[in-house]
Tab-separated table of C-alpha atoms in Angstrom:
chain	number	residue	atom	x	y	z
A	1	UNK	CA	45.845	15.900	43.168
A	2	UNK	CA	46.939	13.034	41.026
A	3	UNK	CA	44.066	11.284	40.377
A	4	UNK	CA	41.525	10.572	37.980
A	5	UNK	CA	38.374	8.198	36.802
A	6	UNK	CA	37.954	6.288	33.826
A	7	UNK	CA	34.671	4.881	32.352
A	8	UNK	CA	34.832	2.784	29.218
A	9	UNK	CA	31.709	0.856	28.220
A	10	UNK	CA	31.689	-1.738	25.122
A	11	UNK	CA	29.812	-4.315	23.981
A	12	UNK	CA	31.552	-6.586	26.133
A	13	UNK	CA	31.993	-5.090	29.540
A	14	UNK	CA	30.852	-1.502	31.590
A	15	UNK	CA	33.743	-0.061	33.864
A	16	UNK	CA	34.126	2.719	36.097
A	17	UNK	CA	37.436	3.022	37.675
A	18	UNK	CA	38.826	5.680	39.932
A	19	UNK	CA	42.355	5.695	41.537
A	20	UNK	CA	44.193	8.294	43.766
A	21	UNK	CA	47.672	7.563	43.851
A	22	UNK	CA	48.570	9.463	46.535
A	23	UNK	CA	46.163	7.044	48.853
A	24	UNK	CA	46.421	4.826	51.851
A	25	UNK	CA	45.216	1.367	49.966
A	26	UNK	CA	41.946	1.556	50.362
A	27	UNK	CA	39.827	-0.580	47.550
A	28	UNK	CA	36.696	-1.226	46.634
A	29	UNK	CA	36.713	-3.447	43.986
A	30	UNK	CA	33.800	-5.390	42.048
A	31	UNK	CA	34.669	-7.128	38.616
A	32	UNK	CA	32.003	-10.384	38.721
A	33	UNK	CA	35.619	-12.069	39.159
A	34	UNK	CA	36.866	-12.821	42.560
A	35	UNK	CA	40.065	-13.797	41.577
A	36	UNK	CA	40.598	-10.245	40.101
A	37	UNK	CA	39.183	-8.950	42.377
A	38	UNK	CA	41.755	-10.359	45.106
A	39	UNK	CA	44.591	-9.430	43.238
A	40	UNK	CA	43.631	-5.592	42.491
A	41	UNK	CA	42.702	-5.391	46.405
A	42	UNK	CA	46.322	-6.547	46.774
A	43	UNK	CA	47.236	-3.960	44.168
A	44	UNK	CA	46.195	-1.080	45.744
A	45	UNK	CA	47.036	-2.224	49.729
A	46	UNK	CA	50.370	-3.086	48.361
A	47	UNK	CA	50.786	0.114	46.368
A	48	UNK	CA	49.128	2.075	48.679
A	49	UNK	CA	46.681	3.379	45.724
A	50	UNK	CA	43.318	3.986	46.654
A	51	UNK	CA	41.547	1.971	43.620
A	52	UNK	CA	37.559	1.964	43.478
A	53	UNK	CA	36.350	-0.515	40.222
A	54	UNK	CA	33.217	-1.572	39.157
A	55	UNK	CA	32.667	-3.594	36.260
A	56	UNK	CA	29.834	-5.452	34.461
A	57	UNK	CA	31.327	-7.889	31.471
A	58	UNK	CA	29.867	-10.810	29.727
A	59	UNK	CA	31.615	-13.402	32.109
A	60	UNK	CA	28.991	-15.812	31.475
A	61	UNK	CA	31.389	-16.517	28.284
A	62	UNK	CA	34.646	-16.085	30.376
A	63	UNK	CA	36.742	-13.642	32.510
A	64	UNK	CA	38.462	-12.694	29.574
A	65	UNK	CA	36.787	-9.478	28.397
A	66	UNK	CA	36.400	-8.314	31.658
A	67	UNK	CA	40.009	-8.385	33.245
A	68	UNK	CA	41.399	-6.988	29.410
A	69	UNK	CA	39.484	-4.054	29.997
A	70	UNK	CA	40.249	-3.548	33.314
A	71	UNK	CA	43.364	-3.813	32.803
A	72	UNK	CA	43.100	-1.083	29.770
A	73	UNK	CA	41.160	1.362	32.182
A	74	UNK	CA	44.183	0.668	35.209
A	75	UNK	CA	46.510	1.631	32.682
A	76	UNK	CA	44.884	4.826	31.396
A	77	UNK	CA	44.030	6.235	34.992
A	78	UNK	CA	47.850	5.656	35.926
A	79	UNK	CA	48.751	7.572	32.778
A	80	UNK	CA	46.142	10.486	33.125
A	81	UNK	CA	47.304	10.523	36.780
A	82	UNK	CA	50.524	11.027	36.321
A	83	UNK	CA	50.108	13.800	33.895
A	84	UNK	CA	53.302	14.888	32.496
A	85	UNK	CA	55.570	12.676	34.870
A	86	UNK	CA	56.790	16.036	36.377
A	87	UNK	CA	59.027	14.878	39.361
A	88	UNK	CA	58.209	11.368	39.575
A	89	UNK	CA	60.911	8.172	40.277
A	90	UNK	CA	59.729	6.930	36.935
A	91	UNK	CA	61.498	3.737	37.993
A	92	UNK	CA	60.977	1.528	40.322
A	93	UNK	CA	61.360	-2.637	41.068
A	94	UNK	CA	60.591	-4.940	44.079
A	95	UNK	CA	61.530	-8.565	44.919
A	96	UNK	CA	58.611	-10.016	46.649
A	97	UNK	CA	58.340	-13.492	48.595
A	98	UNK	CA	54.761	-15.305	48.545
A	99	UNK	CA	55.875	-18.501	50.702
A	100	UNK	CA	57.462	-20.737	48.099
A	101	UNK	CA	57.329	-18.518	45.067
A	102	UNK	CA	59.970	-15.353	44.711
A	103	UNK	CA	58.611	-12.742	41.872
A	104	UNK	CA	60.391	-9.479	40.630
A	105	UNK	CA	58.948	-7.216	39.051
A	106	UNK	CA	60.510	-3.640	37.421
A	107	UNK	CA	58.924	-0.890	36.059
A	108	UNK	CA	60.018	1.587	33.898
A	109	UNK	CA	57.186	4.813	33.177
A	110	UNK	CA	58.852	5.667	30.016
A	111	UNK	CA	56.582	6.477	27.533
A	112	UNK	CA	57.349	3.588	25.952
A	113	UNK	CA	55.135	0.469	26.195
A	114	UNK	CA	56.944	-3.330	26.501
A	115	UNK	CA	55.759	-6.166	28.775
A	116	UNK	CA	58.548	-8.969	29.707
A	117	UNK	CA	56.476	-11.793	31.362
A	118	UNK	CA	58.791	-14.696	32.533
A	119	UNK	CA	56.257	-16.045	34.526
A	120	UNK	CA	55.672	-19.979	33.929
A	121	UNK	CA	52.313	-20.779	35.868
A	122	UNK	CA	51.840	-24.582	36.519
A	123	UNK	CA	48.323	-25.101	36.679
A	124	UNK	CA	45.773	-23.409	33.622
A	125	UNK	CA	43.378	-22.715	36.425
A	126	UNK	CA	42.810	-21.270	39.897
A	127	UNK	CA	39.663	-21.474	41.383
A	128	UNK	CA	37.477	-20.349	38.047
A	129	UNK	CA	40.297	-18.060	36.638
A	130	UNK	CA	42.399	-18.676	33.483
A	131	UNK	CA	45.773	-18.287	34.611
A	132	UNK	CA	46.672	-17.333	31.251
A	133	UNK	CA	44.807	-13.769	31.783
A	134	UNK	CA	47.374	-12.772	34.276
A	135	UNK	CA	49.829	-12.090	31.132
A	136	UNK	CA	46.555	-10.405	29.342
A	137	UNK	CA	46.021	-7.981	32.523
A	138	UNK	CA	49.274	-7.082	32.318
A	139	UNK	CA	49.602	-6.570	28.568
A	140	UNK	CA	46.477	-4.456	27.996
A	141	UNK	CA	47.840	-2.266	31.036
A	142	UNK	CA	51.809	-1.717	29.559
A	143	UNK	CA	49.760	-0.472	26.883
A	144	UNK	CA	47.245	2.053	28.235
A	145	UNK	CA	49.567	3.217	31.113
A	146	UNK	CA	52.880	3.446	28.498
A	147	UNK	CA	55.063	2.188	30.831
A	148	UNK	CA	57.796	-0.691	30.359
A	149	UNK	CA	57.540	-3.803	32.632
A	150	UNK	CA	59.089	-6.998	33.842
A	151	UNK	CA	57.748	-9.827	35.704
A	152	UNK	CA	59.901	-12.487	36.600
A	153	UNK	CA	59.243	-15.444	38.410
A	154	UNK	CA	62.520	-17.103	40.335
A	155	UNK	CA	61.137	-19.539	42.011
A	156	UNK	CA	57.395	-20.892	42.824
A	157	UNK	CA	54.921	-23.974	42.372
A	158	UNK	CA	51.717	-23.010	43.798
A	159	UNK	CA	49.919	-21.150	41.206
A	160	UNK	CA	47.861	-18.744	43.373
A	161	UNK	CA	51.302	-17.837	45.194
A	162	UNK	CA	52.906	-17.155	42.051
A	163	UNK	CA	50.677	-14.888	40.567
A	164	UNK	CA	49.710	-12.851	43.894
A	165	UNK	CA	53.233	-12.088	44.462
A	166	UNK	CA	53.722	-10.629	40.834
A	167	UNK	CA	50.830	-8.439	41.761
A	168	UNK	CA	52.600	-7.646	45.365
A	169	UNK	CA	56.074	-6.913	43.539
A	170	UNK	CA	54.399	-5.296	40.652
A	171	UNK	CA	52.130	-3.109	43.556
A	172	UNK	CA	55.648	-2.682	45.332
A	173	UNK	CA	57.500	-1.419	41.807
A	174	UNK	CA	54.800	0.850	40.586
A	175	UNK	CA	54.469	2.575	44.189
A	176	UNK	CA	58.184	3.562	43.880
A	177	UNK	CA	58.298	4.565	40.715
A	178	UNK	CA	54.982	6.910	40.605
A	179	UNK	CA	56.586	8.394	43.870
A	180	UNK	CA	57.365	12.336	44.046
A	181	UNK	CA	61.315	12.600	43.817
A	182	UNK	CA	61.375	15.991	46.627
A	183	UNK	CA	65.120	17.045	44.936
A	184	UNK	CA	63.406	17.241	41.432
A	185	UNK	CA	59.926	17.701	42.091
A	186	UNK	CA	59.632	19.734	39.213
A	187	UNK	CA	61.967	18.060	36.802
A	188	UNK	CA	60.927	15.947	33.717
A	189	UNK	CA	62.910	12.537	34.823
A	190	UNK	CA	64.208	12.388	31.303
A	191	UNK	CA	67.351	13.793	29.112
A	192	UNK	CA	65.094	14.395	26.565
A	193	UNK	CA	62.914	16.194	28.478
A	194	UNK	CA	59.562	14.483	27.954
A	195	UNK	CA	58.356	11.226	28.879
């Protein structure tokens, strides 16, 4: 089974997070942030992930604490998941349409930990949420999960469609890439080896 659950509590924020990646993209997902909270529900439909999160943060200062750290607990449960890598894709990418806006996304489980975020958002806000935390979700999850990614934006003006189709495409990208390759099943998806 390739799943796992993280709990992390700080000063700032209390998480419990448990994913199944072998799932049908079923969430339940409660961060005190709604906007979050929308896009990891889109996370795990998308990827097909089955993603349960609860988390208590200090969001009467901001969001910021609390999406960081979920993003560092996201990340961690996809690497503990995915154990060794044995027979995985290890990459994978998507193109995803959200009406006006056009986002790719690529992903690259290498061991090796590198966020590319060409994603210009037009407004500072939606709703409540600092649109600037998208690029600090993804960050503190490149870094707990140890994977490489790009998120492009190639077109888009509507801030809430531009961000929920990086999550789609990113959903999309990870789903392939965490995906049992049957023909190498139990193959290391590296020369070297390890990943």
């Amino acid at each position: 089974m390739r799943n796992t659950e993280i709990v992390r509590k700080t000063a700032e924020t209390d998480i419990k997070l448990k994913l199944e990646l072998d799932g049908n993209g079923k969430s339940e997902i409660d961060t005190g942030c709604g906007f979050l909270d929308h896009m990891l529900t889109l996370l795990s439909a998308h990827g097909r992930f089955d993603l349960s999160v609860s988390c208590c943060g200090d969001v009467k200062v901001d969001y910021h604490h609390t999406v960081e750290d979920v993003g560092i607990c996201l990340g961690r449960a996809f690497s503990e998941a995915l154990g060794d890598k044995r027979g995985i894709e290890r990459y994978g990418s998507a193109i995803i349409p959200m009406d006006e806006a056009l986002l790719l996304v690529a992903v690259d489980f290498s061991g090796r930990d590198l966020l590319n975020f060409d994603v210009e958002i037009p407004s500072v806000k939606v709703g409540d949420f600092d649109t600037e935390l998208v690029e600090e979700f993804w960050i503190a999850f490149v870094r707990a999960a140890n994977c490489t990614l790009h998120i492009k934006k190639l077109a888009g003006k509507n801030s809430h469609h531009i961000i929920e189709g990086a999550f789609k495409a990113a959903a999309r990208a990870i789903r392939a890439a965490v995906a049992i390759d049957a023909a190498r099943a139990d193959e290391i998806p590296s020369t070297k080896g390890v990943l």
